[in-house]
PDB file of C-alpha atoms in Angstrom:
ATOM      1  CA  UNK A   1       5.068 -26.797-169.868  1.00 43.00           C
ATOM      2  CA  UNK A   2       7.912 -26.123-167.469  1.00 42.00           C
ATOM      3  CA  UNK A   3       9.361 -23.432-169.752  1.00 46.00           C
ATOM      4  CA  UNK A   4       6.064 -21.565-169.802  1.00 47.00           C
ATOM      5  CA  UNK A   5       5.867 -21.599-166.009  1.00 46.00           C
ATOM      6  CA  UNK A   6       9.411 -20.218-165.666  1.00 44.00           C
ATOM      7  CA  UNK A   7       8.722 -17.438-168.131  1.00 52.00           C
ATOM      8  CA  UNK A   8       5.508 -16.457-166.401  1.00 52.00           C
ATOM      9  CA  UNK A   9       7.208 -16.531-163.029  1.00 52.00           C
ATOM     10  CA  UNK A  10      10.101 -14.438-164.291  1.00 53.00           C
ATOM     11  CA  UNK A  11       7.891 -11.479-165.163  1.00 53.00           C
ATOM     12  CA  UNK A  12       6.958 -10.492-161.609  1.00 58.00           C
ATOM     13  CA  UNK A  13      10.530 -11.131-160.486  1.00 52.00           C
ATOM     14  CA  UNK A  14      11.905  -8.759-163.133  1.00 51.00           C
ATOM     15  CA  UNK A  15       9.272  -6.197-162.265  1.00 51.00           C
ATOM     16  CA  UNK A  16      10.133  -6.494-158.579  1.00 56.00           C
ATOM     17  CA  UNK A  17      13.854  -6.077-159.288  1.00 50.00           C
ATOM     18  CA  UNK A  18      13.136  -3.065-161.478  1.00 55.00           C
ATOM     19  CA  UNK A  19      11.050  -1.481-158.757  1.00 51.00           C
ATOM     20  CA  UNK A  20      13.833  -2.064-156.223  1.00 48.00           C
ATOM     21  CA  UNK A  21      16.402  -0.410-158.489  1.00 47.00           C
ATOM     22  CA  UNK A  22      14.067   2.504-159.145  1.00 51.00           C
ATOM     23  CA  UNK A  23      13.465   2.903-155.416  1.00 51.00           C
ATOM     24  CA  UNK A  24      17.196   2.868-154.707  1.00 46.00           C
ATOM     25  CA  UNK A  25      17.850   5.455-157.409  1.00 49.00           C
ATOM     26  CA  UNK A  26      15.109   7.646-155.959  1.00 49.00           C
ATOM     27  CA  UNK A  27      16.648   7.298-152.506  1.00 47.00           C
ATOM     28  CA  UNK A  28      20.079   8.242-153.842  1.00 52.00           C
ATOM     29  CA  UNK A  29      18.771  11.295-155.670  1.00 56.00           C
ATOM     30  CA  UNK A  30      16.706  12.454-152.697  1.00 52.00           C
ATOM     31  CA  UNK A  31      19.628  12.022-150.291  1.00 51.00           C
ATOM     32  CA  UNK A  32      21.994  13.984-152.520  1.00 53.00           C
ATOM     33  CA  UNK A  33      19.418  16.699-153.209  1.00 52.00           C
ATOM     34  CA  UNK A  34      18.715  17.075-149.498  1.00 53.00           C
ATOM     35  CA  UNK A  35      22.453  17.248-148.711  1.00 53.00           C
ATOM     36  CA  UNK A  36      23.033  19.939-151.320  1.00 53.00           C
ATOM     37  CA  UNK A  37      20.616  22.248-149.501  1.00 51.00           C
ATOM     38  CA  UNK A  38      22.491  22.040-146.201  1.00 52.00           C
ATOM     39  CA  UNK A  39      25.609  24.104-145.732  1.00 58.00           C
ATOM     40  CA  UNK A  40      27.744  25.873-143.177  1.00 66.00           C
ATOM     41  CA  UNK A  41      26.162  29.283-142.645  1.00 70.00           C
ATOM     42  CA  UNK A  42      29.403  30.909-141.424  1.00 82.00           C
ATOM     43  CA  UNK A  43      30.262  33.872-143.684  1.00 88.00           C
ATOM     44  CA  UNK A  44      33.272  33.390-145.938  1.00 95.00           C
ATOM     45  CA  UNK A  45      35.108  34.920-148.860  1.00 97.00           C
ATOM     46  CA  UNK A  46      35.934  33.126-152.099  1.00 97.00           C
ATOM     47  CA  UNK A  47      38.930  32.771-154.363  1.00 98.00           C
ATOM     48  CA  UNK A  48      38.554  31.226-157.823  1.00 97.00           C
ATOM     49  CA  UNK A  49      41.385  29.128-159.215  1.00 93.00           C
ATOM     50  CA  UNK A  50      42.545  29.286-162.843  1.00 89.00           C
ATOM     51  CA  UNK A  51      40.410  26.241-163.664  1.00 88.00           C
ATOM     52  CA  UNK A  52      37.265  27.768-162.193  1.00 94.00           C
ATOM     53  CA  UNK A  53      37.214  26.080-158.773  1.00 95.00           C
ATOM     54  CA  UNK A  54      35.942  28.341-155.992  1.00 97.00           C
ATOM     55  CA  UNK A  55      37.793  28.135-152.659  1.00 98.00           C
ATOM     56  CA  UNK A  56      36.136  29.331-149.452  1.00 97.00           C
ATOM     57  CA  UNK A  57      38.193  31.076-146.781  1.00 98.00           C
ATOM     58  CA  UNK A  58      37.869  33.313-143.731  1.00 98.00           C
ATOM     59  CA  UNK A  59      40.108  36.163-142.589  1.00 98.00           C
ATOM     60  CA  UNK A  60      40.538  37.304-138.973  1.00 98.00           C
ATOM     61  CA  UNK A  61      42.778  39.850-137.265  1.00 98.00           C
ATOM     62  CA  UNK A  62      45.676  41.994-138.443  1.00 97.00           C
ATOM     63  CA  UNK A  63      49.409  41.543-138.722  1.00 97.00           C
ATOM     64  CA  UNK A  64      51.705  39.054-140.418  1.00 98.00           C
ATOM     65  CA  UNK A  65      49.787  36.340-142.294  1.00 98.00           C
ATOM     66  CA  UNK A  66      49.180  32.903-140.782  1.00 98.00           C
ATOM     67  CA  UNK A  67      47.358  30.316-142.916  1.00 98.00           C
ATOM     68  CA  UNK A  68      45.618  27.297-141.353  1.00 98.00           C
ATOM     69  CA  UNK A  69      44.848  24.187-143.443  1.00 98.00           C
ATOM     70  CA  UNK A  70      42.500  21.430-142.293  1.00 98.00           C
ATOM     71  CA  UNK A  71      43.025  17.673-142.482  1.00 98.00           C
ATOM     72  CA  UNK A  72      41.838  15.732-145.543  1.00 98.00           C
ATOM     73  CA  UNK A  73      39.609  13.118-143.934  1.00 98.00           C
ATOM     74  CA  UNK A  74      35.922  12.841-144.846  1.00 98.00           C
ATOM     75  CA  UNK A  75      33.943  15.955-144.001  1.00 97.00           C
ATOM     76  CA  UNK A  76      36.974  18.003-142.939  1.00 98.00           C
ATOM     77  CA  UNK A  77      36.793  21.781-143.243  1.00 97.00           C
ATOM     78  CA  UNK A  78      38.268  25.033-141.958  1.00 98.00           C
ATOM     79  CA  UNK A  79      36.087  24.643-138.830  1.00 97.00           C
ATOM     80  CA  UNK A  80      38.819  22.348-137.542  1.00 97.00           C
ATOM     81  CA  UNK A  81      40.925  25.397-136.662  1.00 98.00           C
ATOM     82  CA  UNK A  82      38.277  27.547-134.974  1.00 97.00           C
ATOM     83  CA  UNK A  83      39.576  27.057-131.421  1.00 97.00           C
ATOM     84  CA  UNK A  84      42.904  28.594-132.511  1.00 97.00           C
ATOM     85  CA  UNK A  85      41.589  31.684-134.285  1.00 97.00           C
ATOM     86  CA  UNK A  86      40.809  34.025-131.370  1.00 97.00           C
ATOM     87  CA  UNK A  87      44.259  33.890-129.773  1.00 97.00           C
ATOM     88  CA  UNK A  88      46.138  34.014-133.083  1.00 98.00           C
ATOM     89  CA  UNK A  89      44.036  36.870-134.476  1.00 98.00           C
ATOM     90  CA  UNK A  90      45.119  39.150-131.634  1.00 97.00           C
ATOM     91  CA  UNK A  91      48.606  39.270-133.165  1.00 97.00           C
ATOM     92  CA  UNK A  92      48.322  37.933-136.713  1.00 98.00           C
ATOM     93  CA  UNK A  93      46.136  38.075-139.800  1.00 98.00           C
ATOM     94  CA  UNK A  94      44.696  34.569-139.823  1.00 98.00           C
ATOM     95  CA  UNK A  95      43.383  32.790-142.909  1.00 98.00           C
ATOM     96  CA  UNK A  96      41.433  29.541-142.591  1.00 98.00           C
ATOM     97  CA  UNK A  97      40.919  27.836-145.935  1.00 98.00           C
ATOM     98  CA  UNK A  98      38.689  25.087-147.319  1.00 98.00           C
ATOM     99  CA  UNK A  99      40.731  23.184-149.876  1.00 98.00           C
ATOM    100  CA  UNK A 100      38.893  22.143-153.080  1.00 98.00           C
ATOM    101  CA  UNK A 101      36.728  19.141-152.289  1.00 97.00           C
ATOM    102  CA  UNK A 102      36.174  20.202-148.671  1.00 97.00           C
ATOM    103  CA  UNK A 103      33.859  22.417-146.638  1.00 96.00           C
ATOM    104  CA  UNK A 104      32.255  25.187-148.652  1.00 95.00           C
ATOM    105  CA  UNK A 105      34.781  25.107-151.491  1.00 97.00           C
ATOM    106  CA  UNK A 106      33.796  23.595-154.827  1.00 96.00           C
ATOM    107  CA  UNK A 107      34.226  19.849-155.105  1.00 96.00           C
ATOM    108  CA  UNK A 108      35.921  18.871-158.382  1.00 96.00           C
ATOM    109  CA  UNK A 109      34.071  16.277-160.461  1.00 95.00           C
ATOM    110  CA  UNK A 110      37.234  14.143-160.591  1.00 96.00           C
ATOM    111  CA  UNK A 111      39.715  13.421-157.776  1.00 97.00           C
ATOM    112  CA  UNK A 112      42.707  15.732-157.561  1.00 97.00           C
ATOM    113  CA  UNK A 113      46.357  14.776-157.171  1.00 97.00           C
ATOM    114  CA  UNK A 114      48.698  16.279-154.582  1.00 98.00           C
ATOM    115  CA  UNK A 115      50.262  18.347-157.375  1.00 97.00           C
ATOM    116  CA  UNK A 116      46.887  19.876-158.313  1.00 97.00           C
ATOM    117  CA  UNK A 117      46.236  20.768-154.674  1.00 98.00           C
ATOM    118  CA  UNK A 118      49.716  22.249-154.331  1.00 98.00           C
ATOM    119  CA  UNK A 119      49.255  24.340-157.458  1.00 97.00           C
ATOM    120  CA  UNK A 120      45.898  25.693-156.215  1.00 97.00           C
ATOM    121  CA  UNK A 121      47.348  26.484-152.781  1.00 98.00           C
ATOM    122  CA  UNK A 122      50.329  28.310-154.269  1.00 98.00           C
ATOM    123  CA  UNK A 123      48.084  30.493-156.432  1.00 97.00           C
ATOM    124  CA  UNK A 124      45.847  31.245-153.445  1.00 98.00           C
ATOM    125  CA  UNK A 125      48.843  32.342-151.378  1.00 98.00           C
ATOM    126  CA  UNK A 126      50.255  34.385-154.246  1.00 97.00           C
ATOM    127  CA  UNK A 127      47.021  36.053-155.386  1.00 97.00           C
ATOM    128  CA  UNK A 128      45.197  36.581-152.078  1.00 98.00           C
ATOM    129  CA  UNK A 129      48.067  37.241-149.648  1.00 98.00           C
ATOM    130  CA  UNK A 130      50.991  38.102-151.901  1.00 97.00           C
ATOM    131  CA  UNK A 131      53.770  37.653-149.353  1.00 98.00           C
ATOM    132  CA  UNK A 132      55.470  34.780-147.485  1.00 98.00           C
ATOM    133  CA  UNK A 133      53.282  33.233-144.794  1.00 98.00           C
ATOM    134  CA  UNK A 134      53.486  31.010-141.776  1.00 98.00           C
ATOM    135  CA  UNK A 135      51.407  27.975-142.655  1.00 98.00           C
ATOM    136  CA  UNK A 136      50.030  25.321-140.319  1.00 98.00           C
ATOM    137  CA  UNK A 137      48.671  22.171-141.951  1.00 98.00           C
ATOM    138  CA  UNK A 138      47.307  18.922-140.548  1.00 98.00           C
ATOM    139  CA  UNK A 139      47.641  15.353-141.751  1.00 98.00           C
ATOM    140  CA  UNK A 140      46.954  15.164-145.525  1.00 97.00           C
ATOM    141  CA  UNK A 141      47.238  18.909-146.048  1.00 98.00           C
ATOM    142  CA  UNK A 142      50.660  18.863-144.364  1.00 98.00           C
ATOM    143  CA  UNK A 143      51.838  16.861-147.373  1.00 98.00           C
ATOM    144  CA  UNK A 144      50.312  19.447-149.710  1.00 98.00           C
ATOM    145  CA  UNK A 145      52.267  22.124-147.842  1.00 98.00           C
ATOM    146  CA  UNK A 146      55.471  20.108-148.262  1.00 98.00           C
ATOM    147  CA  UNK A 147      54.867  19.762-152.007  1.00 98.00           C
ATOM    148  CA  UNK A 148      54.414  23.540-152.257  1.00 98.00           C
ATOM    149  CA  UNK A 149      57.596  24.060-150.232  1.00 98.00           C
ATOM    150  CA  UNK A 150      59.516  22.143-152.888  1.00 97.00           C
ATOM    151  CA  UNK A 151      57.899  23.962-155.821  1.00 97.00           C
ATOM    152  CA  UNK A 152      57.744  27.452-154.269  1.00 98.00           C
ATOM    153  CA  UNK A 153      59.843  27.734-151.090  1.00 98.00           C
ATOM    154  CA  UNK A 154      59.449  31.501-151.313  1.00 98.00           C
ATOM    155  CA  UNK A 155      55.794  31.093-150.259  1.00 98.00           C
ATOM    156  CA  UNK A 156      56.712  30.347-146.641  1.00 98.00           C
ATOM    157  CA  UNK A 157      58.432  31.922-143.664  1.00 98.00           C
ATOM    158  CA  UNK A 158      57.750  28.987-141.353  1.00 98.00           C
ATOM    159  CA  UNK A 159      55.831  25.697-141.455  1.00 98.00           C
ATOM    160  CA  UNK A 160      53.878  23.934-138.730  1.00 98.00           C
ATOM    161  CA  UNK A 161      53.241  20.350-139.842  1.00 98.00           C
ATOM    162  CA  UNK A 162      50.950  17.950-137.998  1.00 98.00           C
ATOM    163  CA  UNK A 163      51.679  14.268-138.789  1.00 98.00           C
ATOM    164  CA  UNK A 164      52.219  14.459-142.593  1.00 98.00           C
ATOM    165  CA  UNK A 165      50.822  11.233-144.007  1.00 96.00           C
ATOM    166  CA  UNK A 166      53.394  11.088-146.789  1.00 97.00           C
ATOM    167  CA  UNK A 167      56.189  10.574-144.261  1.00 95.00           C
ATOM    168  CA  UNK A 168      54.417   7.526-142.914  1.00 89.00           C
ATOM    169  CA  UNK A 169      52.534   6.032-145.856  1.00 92.00           C
ATOM    170  CA  UNK A 170      53.842   7.553-149.084  1.00 93.00           C
ATOM    171  CA  UNK A 171      52.004   7.346-152.406  1.00 95.00           C
ATOM    172  CA  UNK A 172      48.771   5.436-152.918  1.00 96.00           C
ATOM    173  CA  UNK A 173      49.388   1.869-154.062  1.00 95.00           C
ATOM    174  CA  UNK A 174      47.636   0.090-156.973  1.00 96.00           C
ATOM    175  CA  UNK A 175      45.704  -1.785-154.299  1.00 96.00           C
ATOM    176  CA  UNK A 176      44.568   1.532-152.794  1.00 96.00           C
ATOM    177  CA  UNK A 177      43.309   2.883-156.131  1.00 96.00           C
ATOM    178  CA  UNK A 178      41.826  -0.359-157.497  1.00 97.00           C
ATOM    179  CA  UNK A 179      38.271   0.693-156.578  1.00 97.00           C
ATOM    180  CA  UNK A 180      38.473   4.226-157.979  1.00 98.00           C
ATOM    181  CA  UNK A 181      36.497   3.662-161.189  1.00 97.00           C
ATOM    182  CA  UNK A 182      33.740   1.799-159.375  1.00 97.00           C
ATOM    183  CA  UNK A 183      33.487   4.476-156.693  1.00 98.00           C
ATOM    184  CA  UNK A 184      32.944   7.120-159.372  1.00 97.00           C
ATOM    185  CA  UNK A 185      30.119   5.169-161.049  1.00 97.00           C
ATOM    186  CA  UNK A 186      26.596   6.604-160.771  1.00 94.00           C
ATOM    187  CA  UNK A 187      24.830   3.621-159.177  1.00 94.00           C
ATOM    188  CA  UNK A 188      27.310   1.437-157.285  1.00 96.00           C
ATOM    189  CA  UNK A 189      29.621   4.348-156.497  1.00 97.00           C
ATOM    190  CA  UNK A 190      26.799   6.566-155.295  1.00 96.00           C
ATOM    191  CA  UNK A 191      25.551   3.876-152.942  1.00 96.00           C
ATOM    192  CA  UNK A 192      29.047   3.402-151.491  1.00 97.00           C
ATOM    193  CA  UNK A 193      29.349   7.167-151.104  1.00 97.00           C
ATOM    194  CA  UNK A 194      26.061   7.415-149.192  1.00 97.00           C
ATOM    195  CA  UNK A 195      27.012   4.479-146.991  1.00 97.00           C
ATOM    196  CA  UNK A 196      30.516   5.808-146.335  1.00 98.00           C
ATOM    197  CA  UNK A 197      29.262   9.298-145.463  1.00 97.00           C
ATOM    198  CA  UNK A 198      26.398   8.184-143.232  1.00 97.00           C
ATOM    199  CA  UNK A 199      26.355   9.552-139.698  1.00 96.00           C
ATOM    200  CA  UNK A 200      27.100   6.082-138.377  1.00 97.00           C
ATOM    201  CA  UNK A 201      30.229   5.735-140.537  1.00 98.00           C
ATOM    202  CA  UNK A 202      31.406   9.251-139.733  1.00 98.00           C
ATOM    203  CA  UNK A 203      30.855   8.673-136.023  1.00 98.00           C
ATOM    204  CA  UNK A 204      33.214   5.705-136.212  1.00 97.00           C
ATOM    205  CA  UNK A 205      35.762   7.844-138.048  1.00 98.00           C
ATOM    206  CA  UNK A 206      35.412  10.606-135.450  1.00 97.00           C
ATOM    207  CA  UNK A 207      36.155   8.207-132.628  1.00 96.00           C
ATOM    208  CA  UNK A 208      39.409   7.280-134.360  1.00 97.00           C
ATOM    209  CA  UNK A 209      40.428  10.916-134.772  1.00 98.00           C
ATOM    210  CA  UNK A 210      40.258  11.657-131.019  1.00 98.00           C
ATOM    211  CA  UNK A 211      42.098   9.917-128.212  1.00 98.00           C
ATOM    212  CA  UNK A 212      39.854  11.350-125.492  1.00 95.00           C
ATOM    213  CA  UNK A 213      36.334  11.172-126.892  1.00 94.00           C
ATOM    214  CA  UNK A 214      34.960  13.655-124.352  1.00 95.00           C
ATOM    215  CA  UNK A 215      37.068  16.347-126.022  1.00 96.00           C
ATOM    216  CA  UNK A 216      35.249  15.910-129.319  1.00 97.00           C
ATOM    217  CA  UNK A 217      33.082  18.991-130.079  1.00 96.00           C
ATOM    218  CA  UNK A 218      29.392  18.185-129.668  1.00 95.00           C
ATOM    219  CA  UNK A 219      28.627  19.103-133.283  1.00 96.00           C
ATOM    220  CA  UNK A 220      31.687  17.410-134.797  1.00 97.00           C
ATOM    221  CA  UNK A 221      29.915  14.420-136.399  1.00 97.00           C
ATOM    222  CA  UNK A 222      27.072  16.617-137.621  1.00 95.00           C
ATOM    223  CA  UNK A 223      29.523  18.934-139.368  1.00 96.00           C
ATOM    224  CA  UNK A 224      31.447  16.040-140.932  1.00 97.00           C
ATOM    225  CA  UNK A 225      28.202  14.619-142.306  1.00 96.00           C
ATOM    226  CA  UNK A 226      27.115  17.997-143.641  1.00 94.00           C
ATOM    227  CA  UNK A 227      30.438  18.725-145.338  1.00 96.00           C
ATOM    228  CA  UNK A 228      31.043  15.216-146.683  1.00 97.00           C
ATOM    229  CA  UNK A 229      27.822  15.274-148.701  1.00 95.00           C
ATOM    230  CA  UNK A 230      27.730  18.931-149.689  1.00 93.00           C
ATOM    231  CA  UNK A 231      28.466  19.902-153.292  1.00 92.00           C
ATOM    232  CA  UNK A 232      28.105  18.390-156.754  1.00 90.00           C
ATOM    233  CA  UNK A 233      31.470  16.612-156.646  1.00 95.00           C
ATOM    234  CA  UNK A 234      31.091  15.147-153.163  1.00 96.00           C
ATOM    235  CA  UNK A 235      31.165  11.579-154.494  1.00 97.00           C
ATOM    236  CA  UNK A 236      34.512  12.215-156.201  1.00 98.00           C
ATOM    237  CA  UNK A 237      35.903  13.624-152.946  1.00 97.00           C
ATOM    238  CA  UNK A 238      34.769  10.473-151.156  1.00 98.00           C
ATOM    239  CA  UNK A 239      36.413   8.286-153.807  1.00 98.00           C
ATOM    240  CA  UNK A 240      39.655  10.255-153.476  1.00 98.00           C
ATOM    241  CA  UNK A 241      39.675   9.735-149.706  1.00 98.00           C
ATOM    242  CA  UNK A 242      38.941   6.008-149.847  1.00 97.00           C
ATOM    243  CA  UNK A 243      41.591   5.351-152.495  1.00 98.00           C
ATOM    244  CA  UNK A 244      44.185   7.824-151.124  1.00 97.00           C
ATOM    245  CA  UNK A 245      44.285   9.350-154.603  1.00 97.00           C
ATOM    246  CA  UNK A 246      45.814  12.632-153.414  1.00 97.00           C
ATOM    247  CA  UNK A 247      48.545  10.972-151.340  1.00 97.00           C
ATOM    248  CA  UNK A 248      52.182  11.914-151.882  1.00 97.00           C
ATOM    249  CA  UNK A 249      55.499  10.538-150.684  1.00 97.00           C
ATOM    250  CA  UNK A 250      57.020  13.540-148.905  1.00 98.00           C
ATOM    251  CA  UNK A 251      59.989  11.940-147.152  1.00 97.00           C
ATOM    252  CA  UNK A 252      62.613  13.343-149.554  1.00 97.00           C
ATOM    253  CA  UNK A 253      60.945  16.754-149.615  1.00 98.00           C
ATOM    254  CA  UNK A 254      60.880  16.865-145.825  1.00 98.00           C
ATOM    255  CA  UNK A 255      64.508  15.784-145.648  1.00 98.00           C
ATOM    256  CA  UNK A 256      65.473  18.678-147.933  1.00 97.00           C
ATOM    257  CA  UNK A 257      63.290  21.261-146.143  1.00 98.00           C
ATOM    258  CA  UNK A 258      65.234  24.460-145.520  1.00 96.00           C
ATOM    259  CA  UNK A 259      62.428  26.508-143.934  1.00 96.00           C
ATOM    260  CA  UNK A 260      62.073  26.829-140.135  1.00 97.00           C
ATOM    261  CA  UNK A 261      59.532  24.210-139.110  1.00 98.00           C
ATOM    262  CA  UNK A 262      57.783  22.585-136.189  1.00 98.00           C
ATOM    263  CA  UNK A 263      56.700  18.975-136.673  1.00 98.00           C
ATOM    264  CA  UNK A 264      53.993  17.751-134.294  1.00 98.00           C
ATOM    265  CA  UNK A 265      52.592  14.258-133.861  1.00 98.00           C
ATOM    266  CA  UNK A 266      49.657  13.145-131.723  1.00 98.00           C
ATOM    267  CA  UNK A 267      50.886  10.378-129.418  1.00 98.00           C
ATOM    268  CA  UNK A 268      47.889   8.122-130.152  1.00 98.00           C
ATOM    269  CA  UNK A 269      47.401   8.779-133.876  1.00 98.00           C
ATOM    270  CA  UNK A 270      45.746   5.589-135.175  1.00 95.00           C
ATOM    271  CA  UNK A 271      45.821   6.622-138.844  1.00 95.00           C
ATOM    272  CA  UNK A 272      49.489   7.580-138.976  1.00 97.00           C
ATOM    273  CA  UNK A 273      51.472   6.137-136.083  1.00 97.00           C
ATOM    274  CA  UNK A 274      53.657   8.387-133.944  1.00 97.00           C
ATOM    275  CA  UNK A 275      56.550   6.044-134.701  1.00 97.00           C
ATOM    276  CA  UNK A 276      56.968   8.067-137.892  1.00 98.00           C
ATOM    277  CA  UNK A 277      57.963  11.069-135.791  1.00 98.00           C
ATOM    278  CA  UNK A 278      61.116   9.146-134.963  1.00 96.00           C
ATOM    279  CA  UNK A 279      61.632   8.415-138.663  1.00 96.00           C
ATOM    280  CA  UNK A 280      61.208  12.107-139.450  1.00 98.00           C
ATOM    281  CA  UNK A 281      63.832  13.076-136.873  1.00 97.00           C
ATOM    282  CA  UNK A 282      66.320  10.830-138.668  1.00 96.00           C
ATOM    283  CA  UNK A 283      65.562  12.629-141.951  1.00 97.00           C
ATOM    284  CA  UNK A 284      66.128  16.170-140.643  1.00 97.00           C
ATOM    285  CA  UNK A 285      68.759  17.815-138.476  1.00 91.00           C
ATOM    286  CA  UNK A 286      66.957  21.172-138.466  1.00 93.00           C
ATOM    287  CA  UNK A 287      63.615  22.239-137.086  1.00 96.00           C
ATOM    288  CA  UNK A 288      61.688  21.327-133.954  1.00 97.00           C
ATOM    289  CA  UNK A 289      59.920  18.080-133.143  1.00 98.00           C
ATOM    290  CA  UNK A 290      57.130  17.537-130.649  1.00 98.00           C
ATOM    291  CA  UNK A 291      55.180  14.480-129.511  1.00 98.00           C
ATOM    292  CA  UNK A 292      51.814  15.750-128.268  1.00 97.00           C
ATOM    293  CA  UNK A 293      50.668  13.527-125.409  1.00 96.00           C
ATOM    294  CA  UNK A 294      47.104  12.288-124.912  1.00 97.00           C
ATOM    295  CA  UNK A 295      45.952  13.302-128.399  1.00 98.00           C
ATOM    296  CA  UNK A 296      45.405  11.486-131.688  1.00 98.00           C
ATOM    297  CA  UNK A 297      45.059  12.938-135.212  1.00 98.00           C
ATOM    298  CA  UNK A 298      43.839  16.415-134.238  1.00 98.00           C
ATOM    299  CA  UNK A 299      45.962  17.784-131.378  1.00 98.00           C
ATOM    300  CA  UNK A 300      45.095  21.360-132.411  1.00 98.00           C
ATOM    301  CA  UNK A 301      41.432  20.559-131.755  1.00 97.00           C
ATOM    302  CA  UNK A 302      41.668  17.929-129.038  1.00 97.00           C
ATOM    303  CA  UNK A 303      43.865  20.021-126.735  1.00 97.00           C
ATOM    304  CA  UNK A 304      43.460  23.416-128.326  1.00 97.00           C
ATOM    305  CA  UNK A 305      44.670  25.506-125.367  1.00 96.00           C
ATOM    306  CA  UNK A 306      48.040  23.791-124.985  1.00 97.00           C
ATOM    307  CA  UNK A 307      48.463  23.617-128.749  1.00 97.00           C
ATOM    308  CA  UNK A 308      47.757  27.336-129.115  1.00 97.00           C
ATOM    309  CA  UNK A 309      50.420  28.216-126.528  1.00 97.00           C
ATOM    310  CA  UNK A 310      52.992  26.110-128.384  1.00 96.00           C
ATOM    311  CA  UNK A 311      52.130  27.687-131.719  1.00 96.00           C
ATOM    312  CA  UNK A 312      52.391  31.240-130.385  1.00 97.00           C
ATOM    313  CA  UNK A 313      55.766  30.457-128.854  1.00 97.00           C
ATOM    314  CA  UNK A 314      56.999  29.018-132.169  1.00 98.00           C
ATOM    315  CA  UNK A 315      55.715  32.020-134.138  1.00 97.00           C
ATOM    316  CA  UNK A 316      57.353  34.564-131.875  1.00 94.00           C
ATOM    317  CA  UNK A 317      60.808  32.994-131.695  1.00 89.00           C
TER     318      UNK A 317
END
């Protein structure tokens, strides 16, 4: 008698669980569909890599080429450099680029390594610009720039590097990448992606990126949310960020760097401590080093005026 009761009772429970799963799947699909319709309306040009990935970029001004690369945190994009464009474009031809997986560029269906990013960046510089450039890169993309400098030093005249993460943290560890497969799964991974790219989560991230919160642009969180969820491969980009899949150890490359450079570190960088600026100075006898006071991960955005003056001085000397 007891067995019959359990079996009868199990039917509505199974049905209820099935309905919950179906509802969650519907929520996931609706959220992703809605996100795919929202995008940055700023006009841009495109460059297509050899493996069919479209990269979005903008061009401003005339003169010698200066390329600006955004950070590689969730929702990052070329918008990060907008406060610097007007002043730079008066004297230089300025390119702001969305790396694959970010902004309006295509998001690969699988996470990319630092080598893949470096290869795509080199081909962009070679095919679109076709001459050595001054390149400024922040945080994760600073490591990509260093990898390119090792593979193709002829690509650069000068480098401006903002807190390269590879100097501080190096390669991803097995512990970092342990969750990668799960984060790429359609049900569990999608739910983690939606949770990790919610406005609440991105607001917390934003508060870590700035030392003085009042300097954060009013639409910063909105843009992170929009970019983090935009594109068919957005979940893979999220998985790459969480697991540090694209990380590289750039200490040896930086130590061997033979290109004029300026290395900048935000004094209050929570993600990559400014103590690594001291480590970097021990690795290199050349170049210039600057600790940027009262800023965190994004000194070029948090104190854009002072940063712009420093960059122009470095470019012109």
